[in-house]
Coordinates of C-alpha atoms in Angstrom, one line a residue:
Chain A
M1156 CA -34.0 -4.6 -21.2
S1157 CA -35.4 -1.2 -22.3
L1158 CA -32.8 1.3 -24.0
P1159 CA -34.9 4.5 -23.5
L1160 CA -34.9 3.7 -20.3
V1161 CA -30.9 2.8 -20.1
K1162 CA -30.6 6.0 -21.8
Y1163 CA -32.9 7.9 -19.5
V1164 CA -30.8 6.8 -16.3
L1165 CA -27.3 7.9 -18.3
M1166 CA -28.8 11.4 -18.8
A1167 CA -30.1 11.7 -15.5
A1168 CA -26.2 11.0 -14.6
F1169 CA -25.0 13.9 -17.1
R1170 CA -28.0 15.8 -15.4
D1171 CA -26.9 15.4 -11.6
R1172 CA -23.0 16.4 -13.0
L1173 CA -21.7 12.7 -11.9
I1174 CA -19.4 12.7 -14.6
L1175 CA -18.4 15.6 -14.6
S1176 CA -17.7 15.6 -10.7
M1177 CA -16.1 12.4 -11.3
L1178 CA -13.4 13.7 -13.4
V1179 CA -13.0 16.4 -10.7
I1180 CA -12.3 14.5 -8.2
I1181 CA -10.5 12.1 -9.9
L1182 CA -7.9 14.8 -11.1
L1183 CA -7.9 16.7 -7.9
G1184 CA -7.4 12.8 -6.9
S1185 CA -4.4 12.2 -9.1
L1186 CA -2.6 15.9 -8.1
L1187 CA -2.7 15.0 -4.4
S1188 CA -1.0 11.5 -4.8
I1189 CA 1.5 13.4 -7.0
F1190 CA 2.2 15.6 -3.7
L1191 CA 2.2 12.5 -0.9
G1192 CA 4.6 10.4 -3.9
S1193 CA 7.1 13.4 -4.4
A1194 CA 7.3 13.5 -0.3
A1195 CA 9.4 9.5 -0.3
I1196 CA 12.4 9.5 -0.5
I1197 CA 13.4 7.2 -2.7
E1198 CA 10.5 5.1 -5.3
K1199 CA 8.5 8.3 -5.7
D1200 CA 6.7 7.0 -9.0
Q1201 CA 5.8 4.0 -7.1
F1202 CA 4.7 5.7 -4.3
T1203 CA 2.3 8.2 -6.4
L1204 CA 1.5 5.0 -8.7
V1205 CA 0.1 3.5 -5.5
F1206 CA -1.3 6.2 -4.1
T1207 CA -3.3 7.3 -6.9
A1208 CA -4.8 3.7 -8.0
A1209 CA -5.5 2.8 -4.5
G1210 CA -7.0 6.5 -3.8
L1211 CA -9.3 6.6 -6.9
R1212 CA -10.3 3.0 -6.3
I1213 CA -12.0 4.1 -3.4
I1214 CA -13.4 7.6 -4.6
S1215 CA -15.1 5.6 -7.8
V1216 CA -17.3 3.6 -5.6
L1217 CA -17.9 6.1 -3.8
G1218 CA -19.1 8.2 -6.1
L1219 CA -20.9 5.3 -8.1
V1220 CA -22.8 4.1 -5.0
L1221 CA -24.0 7.4 -3.6
F1222 CA -25.4 8.0 -7.3
V1223 CA -27.1 4.8 -7.5
I1224 CA -28.7 5.0 -4.3
F1225 CA -29.5 8.4 -4.4
F1226 CA -30.9 8.4 -8.1
V1227 CA -33.0 5.0 -7.0
R1228 CA -34.5 6.2 -3.6
R1229 CA -35.3 9.6 -5.4
S1230 CA -37.2 7.4 -8.4
F1231 CA -39.2 6.3 -5.6
E1232 CA -40.0 9.4 -4.1
A1233 CA -40.9 10.9 -7.2
R1234 CA -42.9 8.3 -7.9
D1235 CA -41.3 7.8 -11.4
I1236 CA -41.1 4.3 -10.5
E1237 CA -45.1 4.4 -10.5
F1238 CA -45.3 6.2 -13.5
L1239 CA -43.0 3.5 -15.7
L1240 CA -45.0 0.5 -14.3
S1241 CA -47.5 2.4 -15.6
R1242 CA -45.8 2.1 -18.9
P1243 CA -45.9 -1.4 -21.3
I1244 CA -42.5 -2.0 -19.6
S1245 CA -42.4 -5.1 -17.4
R1246 CA -40.7 -4.9 -13.5
L1247 CA -37.9 -7.2 -14.4
N1248 CA -37.5 -4.8 -17.4
I1249 CA -36.4 -2.3 -15.2
I1250 CA -34.3 -3.7 -12.8
F1251 CA -32.0 -5.2 -15.7
S1252 CA -32.4 -1.5 -17.4
Y1253 CA -31.4 0.2 -14.5
G1254 CA -28.3 -2.6 -13.9
T1255 CA -27.4 -1.8 -17.1
A1256 CA -27.1 1.7 -17.2
F1257 CA -25.2 2.0 -13.8
S1258 CA -23.3 -1.0 -15.3
L1259 CA -21.8 1.2 -18.3
L1260 CA -21.2 4.1 -15.9
A1261 CA -19.1 2.0 -13.8
I1262 CA -17.2 1.1 -16.8
L1263 CA -16.7 4.7 -18.2
M1264 CA -15.5 5.5 -14.7
G1265 CA -13.1 2.9 -14.3
L1266 CA -12.2 3.9 -18.0
A1267 CA -11.3 7.2 -16.2
V1268 CA -9.2 6.0 -13.4
G1269 CA -7.3 3.8 -15.7
V1270 CA -6.0 6.7 -17.6
A1271 CA -5.4 8.6 -14.3
V1272 CA -3.2 5.7 -13.1
Y1273 CA -1.4 5.4 -16.5
S1274 CA -1.0 9.5 -16.6
V1275 CA 0.7 9.8 -13.1
A1276 CA 3.4 7.3 -14.3
P1277 CA 3.3 6.7 -17.6
H1278 CA 6.8 4.8 -17.8
L1279 CA 5.4 1.9 -15.1
L1280 CA 2.8 1.0 -17.7
G1281 CA 2.8 -2.8 -18.0
A1282 CA 0.6 -5.9 -18.3
G1283 CA 0.1 -5.3 -15.1
H1284 CA -2.4 -2.5 -15.6
A1285 CA -4.6 -4.1 -18.0
L1286 CA -5.5 -6.8 -15.3
W1287 CA -5.8 -4.0 -12.7
I1288 CA -8.3 -1.8 -14.8
L1289 CA -10.4 -4.7 -16.0
S1290 CA -10.7 -5.5 -12.2
I1291 CA -11.4 -1.5 -11.1
I1292 CA -14.4 -2.0 -13.9
V1293 CA -15.9 -5.5 -13.0
E1294 CA -15.5 -4.4 -9.0
N1295 CA -17.2 -1.3 -10.0
I1296 CA -20.0 -3.2 -11.7
I1297 CA -20.4 -5.1 -8.7
M1298 CA -20.8 -2.5 -6.4
V1299 CA -23.6 -0.6 -8.4
N1300 CA -25.6 -3.3 -8.9
I1301 CA -25.2 -3.9 -4.9
A1302 CA -25.7 -0.2 -4.6
L1303 CA -29.2 -1.3 -6.9
F1304 CA -30.2 -3.8 -4.6
F1305 CA -30.1 -2.3 -1.2
S1306 CA -31.3 1.0 -2.4
M1307 CA -34.4 -1.2 -3.8
Y1308 CA -35.2 -2.8 0.0
I1309 CA -34.5 -0.1 1.9
S1310 CA -36.3 3.1 1.9
S1311 CA -33.7 5.3 3.7
S1312 CA -31.2 7.0 1.7
A1313 CA -28.5 7.2 4.1
A1314 CA -28.9 3.9 5.3
A1315 CA -28.7 2.3 1.8
S1316 CA -25.3 4.3 1.6
L1317 CA -24.1 3.3 4.9
I1318 CA -25.2 -0.5 4.4
T1319 CA -23.5 -0.4 0.9
L1320 CA -20.2 1.1 1.9
G1321 CA -19.7 -1.4 4.6
F1322 CA -20.5 -4.3 2.7
Y1323 CA -17.5 -3.1 0.3
V1324 CA -15.4 -2.7 3.4
L1325 CA -16.4 -6.6 4.4
A1326 CA -15.9 -7.7 0.7
R1327 CA -12.5 -5.8 0.6
M1328 CA -11.4 -7.8 3.8
M1329 CA -12.4 -11.0 3.3
G1330 CA -10.0 -12.6 2.3
Q1331 CA -7.9 -11.6 5.3
L1332 CA -10.9 -13.0 7.5
L1333 CA -11.2 -15.8 6.0
G1334 CA -7.2 -16.3 6.4
I1335 CA -8.2 -15.4 10.2
I1336 CA -10.9 -18.4 10.5
D1337 CA -8.3 -21.3 8.5
S1338 CA -5.4 -20.0 10.7
D1339 CA -4.7 -21.7 14.1
L1340 CA -5.4 -18.4 16.0
V1341 CA -9.2 -18.7 16.0
N1342 CA -11.2 -22.0 16.7
S1343 CA -12.5 -22.5 13.0
S1344 CA -15.2 -25.0 14.1
G1345 CA -17.1 -22.6 16.0
I1346 CA -19.9 -20.2 15.8
Y1347 CA -18.6 -17.4 14.5
S1348 CA -16.4 -18.8 11.9
A1349 CA -19.4 -20.9 10.6
A1350 CA -21.2 -17.5 10.7
L1351 CA -18.3 -15.7 8.5
Q1352 CA -18.1 -19.2 6.0
I1353 CA -21.8 -18.5 5.1
V1354 CA -21.3 -14.8 4.7
S1355 CA -18.4 -15.6 2.6
V1356 CA -20.5 -17.4 0.5
I1357 CA -22.6 -14.0 -0.9
T1358 CA -19.6 -11.4 -0.5
P1359 CA -17.5 -10.7 -4.0
R1360 CA -14.2 -11.5 -3.2
L1361 CA -12.8 -7.7 -3.9
D1362 CA -9.5 -8.4 -2.3
L1363 CA -8.2 -10.4 -5.0
M1364 CA -9.4 -7.3 -7.3
G1365 CA -7.2 -4.3 -8.1
Q1366 CA -4.0 -5.2 -6.3
T1367 CA -1.8 -2.1 -6.7
S1368 CA 1.0 -4.1 -6.7
W1369 CA 0.1 -5.2 -10.3
L1370 CA 0.6 -2.0 -11.2
I1371 CA 4.4 -1.8 -10.2
Y1372 CA 6.3 -5.5 -10.2
G1373 CA 3.2 -7.3 -12.8
V1374 CA 0.7 -9.8 -12.2
S1375 CA 2.0 -12.5 -10.1
G1376 CA -0.2 -15.2 -7.7
D1377 CA -3.3 -17.1 -8.8
I1378 CA -5.0 -14.2 -9.5
T1379 CA -6.2 -14.6 -13.5
A1380 CA -8.5 -12.5 -15.6
W1381 CA -10.9 -15.5 -15.5
H1382 CA -11.4 -15.0 -11.2
I1383 CA -12.3 -11.2 -11.8
L1384 CA -14.6 -11.6 -14.8
A1385 CA -16.7 -14.6 -12.9
Q1386 CA -16.7 -12.4 -10.4
G1387 CA -18.0 -9.6 -12.7
F1388 CA -21.0 -12.5 -13.8
V1389 CA -21.8 -14.1 -10.8
F1390 CA -22.3 -11.9 -8.0
P1391 CA -24.3 -8.7 -10.2
A1392 CA -26.6 -11.7 -11.7
L1393 CA -27.0 -12.6 -8.1
V1394 CA -27.9 -9.5 -6.6
L1395 CA -30.1 -8.4 -9.7
L1396 CA -32.2 -11.1 -9.5
A1397 CA -32.8 -11.0 -6.0
A1398 CA -33.8 -7.1 -6.1
S1399 CA -35.9 -8.8 -8.7
F1400 CA -37.6 -11.0 -6.7
D1401 CA -38.7 -8.6 -4.1
F1402 CA -39.6 -6.0 -6.8
T1403 CA -41.9 -8.5 -8.8
R1404 CA -44.1 -9.2 -5.5
R1405 CA -44.3 -5.1 -4.4
Q1406 CA -47.4 -3.6 -3.9
F1407 CA -47.7 0.1 -5.2
Chain B
M378 CA -40.0 38.8 18.1
R379 CA -37.3 41.4 19.2
H380 CA -36.7 40.3 22.4
E381 CA -36.3 37.0 20.7
G382 CA -33.7 38.1 18.8
S383 CA -32.1 40.4 21.8
I384 CA -31.9 36.7 23.4
I385 CA -30.1 35.0 20.5
Q386 CA -27.7 38.1 20.2
I387 CA -26.3 37.5 23.8
C388 CA -26.5 33.7 23.3
L389 CA -24.5 34.8 20.2
A390 CA -22.0 36.6 22.1
L391 CA -21.9 34.1 24.9
A392 CA -20.8 31.2 22.4
L393 CA -18.0 33.0 21.0
V394 CA -16.5 34.2 24.4
L395 CA -16.8 30.2 25.5
N396 CA -15.2 29.7 22.1
I397 CA -11.8 32.4 22.7
L398 CA -11.8 30.7 26.5
F399 CA -11.5 27.7 25.0
W400 CA -8.8 28.2 22.1
L401 CA -7.0 30.2 25.2
S402 CA -7.4 27.2 27.2
V403 CA -5.7 24.8 24.5
R404 CA -3.6 27.2 22.1
D405 CA -0.4 25.6 23.4
V406 CA -2.2 21.9 23.8
K407 CA -0.3 19.6 21.5
S408 CA -0.6 15.9 20.6
R409 CA 2.4 14.0 22.4
W410 CA 4.3 11.3 20.5
S411 CA 4.3 8.5 22.7
N412 CA 7.3 7.0 20.8
V413 CA 7.6 4.3 17.5
P414 CA 3.8 3.1 18.1
P415 CA 3.8 -1.0 17.8
P416 CA 3.4 -2.7 14.7
P417 CA 0.0 -4.3 13.7
N418 CA 0.9 -8.5 13.2
I419 CA 1.7 -9.4 9.9
K420 CA -1.0 -11.9 9.2
Y421 CA -3.8 -8.5 9.2
A422 CA -1.2 -5.8 8.2
S423 CA -2.9 -5.7 4.7
I424 CA -6.2 -4.9 6.3
Y425 CA -4.9 -1.8 6.6
G426 CA -4.8 -1.0 2.9
L427 CA -8.6 -2.7 2.9
G428 CA -7.0 -5.8 1.6
D429 CA -4.1 -4.4 -0.3
A430 CA -0.9 -5.2 0.5
S431 CA 1.2 -2.7 -1.8
F432 CA -0.9 0.4 -0.6
A433 CA -0.6 -0.7 3.3
Y434 CA 3.5 -1.1 2.6
R435 CA 3.3 2.5 1.2
L436 CA 1.1 3.9 3.6
N437 CA 3.5 2.5 6.0
G438 CA 6.5 3.5 4.4
I439 CA 5.4 7.3 4.1
M440 CA 4.5 7.1 8.3
M441 CA 7.9 5.2 8.7
Q442 CA 9.6 8.3 7.0
N443 CA 7.9 10.9 8.5
L444 CA 7.7 9.2 12.1
G445 CA 8.4 11.3 15.1
D446 CA 8.9 14.6 12.9
T447 CA 4.9 16.1 12.5
G448 CA 3.4 19.1 13.4
G449 CA 6.3 21.3 13.7
R450 CA 8.1 18.3 16.1
V451 CA 11.7 16.8 15.5
T452 CA 12.2 13.8 17.5
P453 CA 16.4 12.8 17.4
L454 CA 16.8 9.5 16.5
K455 CA 18.2 8.0 19.8
D456 CA 14.8 8.5 21.2
Y457 CA 13.3 5.9 18.9
N458 CA 12.4 2.9 20.4
Y459 CA 14.8 0.7 17.8
E460 CA 13.2 -2.5 19.0
T461 CA 10.0 -1.5 18.0
L462 CA 11.3 -0.2 14.7
G463 CA 12.9 -3.2 14.0
R464 CA 9.8 -5.0 14.0
W465 CA 7.9 -2.6 11.8
F466 CA 10.6 -3.3 9.1
Y467 CA 10.0 -6.7 9.0
L468 CA 6.7 -5.9 8.6
Q469 CA 6.9 -4.0 6.0
D470 CA 8.8 -6.8 4.2
S471 CA 5.9 -9.5 4.6
L472 CA 4.2 -6.6 2.7
D473 CA 6.2 -6.1 -0.2
P474 CA 9.9 -7.7 0.1
V475 CA 10.6 -6.4 -3.7
S476 CA 11.0 -2.9 -2.7
N477 CA 13.9 -0.9 -1.5
F478 CA 12.0 1.9 0.2
T479 CA 12.3 0.5 3.9
P480 CA 15.9 -1.0 3.6
Y481 CA 16.7 2.2 2.3
L482 CA 15.3 4.2 5.4
A483 CA 17.1 1.9 7.6
A484 CA 20.1 1.8 6.1
Y485 CA 20.4 5.4 5.2
Y486 CA 18.4 7.4 7.7
F487 CA 17.8 5.3 10.9
S488 CA 21.5 4.3 10.8
N489 CA 22.1 8.1 11.5
V490 CA 21.2 7.3 15.1
Q491 CA 23.1 9.2 17.7
K492 CA 23.6 6.2 20.0
P493 CA 25.0 3.2 17.3
E494 CA 24.3 0.5 20.4
M495 CA 21.4 0.6 19.0
L496 CA 21.6 -0.3 15.5
P497 CA 21.4 -4.2 16.1
P498 CA 17.8 -4.4 15.2
L499 CA 18.6 -2.7 12.5
L500 CA 21.7 -4.6 11.1
D501 CA 19.2 -7.7 11.6
Y502 CA 16.9 -6.9 9.4
L503 CA 19.8 -5.5 6.8
S504 CA 21.7 -8.9 7.2
D505 CA 18.1 -10.7 6.6
I506 CA 16.9 -8.5 3.3
G507 CA 20.5 -8.8 1.9
N508 CA 20.9 -12.3 1.6
R509 CA 17.8 -12.0 -0.7
P510 CA 18.9 -13.5 -3.9
Y511 CA 16.7 -11.3 -6.7
G512 CA 17.6 -7.8 -7.4
E513 CA 20.4 -6.3 -5.6
K514 CA 19.8 -6.9 -2.1
W515 CA 23.2 -7.9 -1.1
R516 CA 24.0 -3.9 -1.5
W517 CA 22.2 -4.1 2.2
L518 CA 24.1 -6.7 3.6
A519 CA 27.6 -4.3 2.3
Q520 CA 25.9 -1.5 4.0
G521 CA 25.3 -3.1 6.9
V522 CA 29.0 -4.6 7.1
F523 CA 29.9 -0.5 6.9
L524 CA 27.7 0.3 10.2
A525 CA 28.7 -2.4 11.8
R526 CA 32.0 -1.5 11.4
Y527 CA 32.8 2.1 11.5
Q528 CA 29.1 3.2 13.3
L529 CA 28.9 0.3 16.2
K530 CA 32.3 -0.5 15.8
D531 CA 31.6 -4.6 16.2
L532 CA 33.9 -6.1 13.9
D533 CA 32.5 -9.8 14.9
R534 CA 29.0 -8.6 13.6
A535 CA 30.6 -6.7 10.5
L536 CA 33.1 -10.1 10.0
E537 CA 29.7 -11.8 9.9
M538 CA 28.1 -10.0 7.3
A539 CA 31.1 -9.3 5.4
N540 CA 30.9 -13.6 5.0
A541 CA 27.3 -13.7 4.3
L542 CA 27.7 -10.8 1.5
A543 CA 31.1 -13.0 -0.2
N544 CA 28.7 -15.6 -0.1
T545 CA 25.7 -14.2 -2.0
K546 CA 24.2 -16.2 -4.9
N547 CA 24.2 -13.4 -7.0
D548 CA 27.2 -13.5 -10.1
N549 CA 27.1 -10.0 -11.3
V550 CA 28.2 -8.6 -8.0
P551 CA 31.3 -6.6 -8.2
V552 CA 35.2 -8.4 -6.9
W553 CA 34.9 -6.1 -3.6
V554 CA 32.0 -8.1 -2.5
H555 CA 34.2 -11.2 -2.4
Q556 CA 37.1 -9.0 -0.8
M557 CA 35.0 -7.5 2.0
P558 CA 36.0 -10.6 4.6
A559 CA 39.5 -9.6 4.1
F560 CA 39.0 -6.3 4.5
V561 CA 37.4 -7.0 8.1
L562 CA 39.7 -9.6 8.8
S563 CA 42.8 -7.3 8.2
A564 CA 40.7 -4.5 10.6
R565 CA 40.8 -7.2 13.3
G566 CA 44.4 -7.7 12.9
E567 CA 43.9 -10.8 11.2
K568 CA 46.6 -10.0 8.3
E569 CA 47.0 -13.4 7.3
A570 CA 43.7 -14.7 6.9
A571 CA 42.9 -11.0 5.3
Y572 CA 46.2 -12.2 2.7
A573 CA 44.9 -15.5 2.2
I574 CA 41.2 -14.6 1.1
L575 CA 42.6 -11.8 -1.3
L576 CA 45.7 -14.2 -2.6
E577 CA 43.0 -16.7 -3.4
I578 CA 40.9 -14.3 -5.3
L579 CA 43.5 -13.6 -7.2
K580 CA 44.7 -16.7 -8.3
S581 CA 40.9 -17.7 -9.1
R582 CA 39.3 -15.3 -10.4
G583 CA 42.5 -12.6 -11.5
E584 CA 42.2 -13.6 -14.9
K585 CA 38.8 -12.3 -15.2
L586 CA 39.3 -9.2 -13.3
H587 CA 39.8 -5.9 -14.7
P588 CA 44.0 -4.9 -14.3
N589 CA 42.8 -2.1 -12.6
E590 CA 40.8 -4.3 -10.1
V591 CA 44.1 -6.7 -10.0
N592 CA 46.3 -3.6 -9.6
A593 CA 44.0 -2.1 -6.6
T594 CA 44.0 -5.8 -4.6
K595 CA 47.8 -6.0 -5.1
A596 CA 48.5 -2.4 -3.6
Y597 CA 46.0 -3.1 -0.7
I598 CA 48.0 -6.7 0.1
C599 CA 51.2 -4.7 -0.2
T600 CA 50.2 -1.4 1.3
R601 CA 47.9 -2.3 4.0
I602 CA 48.3 -6.0 4.8
L603 CA 51.5 -6.9 4.3
G604 CA 54.4 -4.7 6.2
K605 CA 56.9 -3.0 4.5
E606 CA 59.4 -5.7 5.0
D607 CA 57.2 -8.5 4.0
A608 CA 56.0 -6.5 0.9
A609 CA 59.8 -5.9 0.0
V610 CA 60.7 -9.9 -0.2
N611 CA 56.9 -10.8 -2.1
P612 CA 57.1 -11.5 -5.8
L613 CA 53.7 -9.6 -5.7
C614 CA 54.3 -6.7 -4.8
E615 CA 57.4 -6.4 -7.4
S616 CA 55.4 -4.7 -9.7
L617 CA 53.9 -2.4 -8.0

């Protein structure tokens, strides 16, 4: 991993006003959630908390994914990548430096969202907040690395963005989809069920992350920090290595 | 070049006229409310919150609160489909069984329907929620008893719910929760049964009750259950 390259990506994020614009959006999202929550006849604070958490979760992923994809595609189009390759730095180093820098941004964004979620209803702070913020940070890390992977493979920024966000929705609903094929409602040995099983192997279970019920009732059920941290390790490792696999063989 | 500019100006004016004509034709057209929409299957309901059940619950909650009353439109509750509404209540219960938002909506908002005969799906829901042992869910049974007795005027249903309320597993309930069947029985004219229940409560719990509660119970027995002649000879009524 190259520290100057990590710094370069972080500087690009500041220069592109990613941080500033995300903070403004987080503020506006929180205010909108307060407005929507205050419309509820009871449990106003719980409504505000859930709307803030669920809304900012999506917004932070959206902002990070768009930044990563457009940054990487611009690096290719402006021949930044070719310039980097002419320097004494390995291809693997480039991928992992990019991955590290994007992951740092993901952590920063997760913490900013955590502060916003705490701020809208500080009296509801509980143990569930810690796990929720941890899971949002891990989800952001997974998504920026997936975005990096798709932006390395797909030359169109728009297509890479749509595919990454489609993958995000799929990952958020994977628990429900697996529940459907495990139920008696469909033929669990059919071709579609088999295809979904295979897809689920390489899809993160983001439905296990960031449950807003943790913020209100605390953590319950089988989900632990171990499940979250394990996902945060295996999926970024998979996609970074997959991106490296292609990048190390590519001719420029 | 000048000729092209004139054509663009004419086309722009034409497009503006078309926009005005379109606006005139749709100005008073509004989307029609097609009553309470069918709820999604309970198994897939959290998909609406992208896999987050609590988010789906809150989104549905705000939707239900404003159902039929959006875009400057106000719909009387009697025009709602209460059977479908009842299914929404149960869907919400599957997404978040702890929150009191949906029971509150059912008990204090949707219960004000102009046609009380539409209440049974709502009472079924309150009855199921009220039997939950956690929190203070028994309060929804108490509200159900009130609705069945005074709105629906179905004393059989009220008694059924009052019995369930009296058998609540929660130890920290006020004494009137256990007295509720007696109140409904008294309204049904079954004075002897009501008397027996209240007397039993006084015997078994009298020492633990606050004196005010004991006096209130005695007063109810002597003024609402017993007739004047019976009260005059009943030793329970002597101290009043």
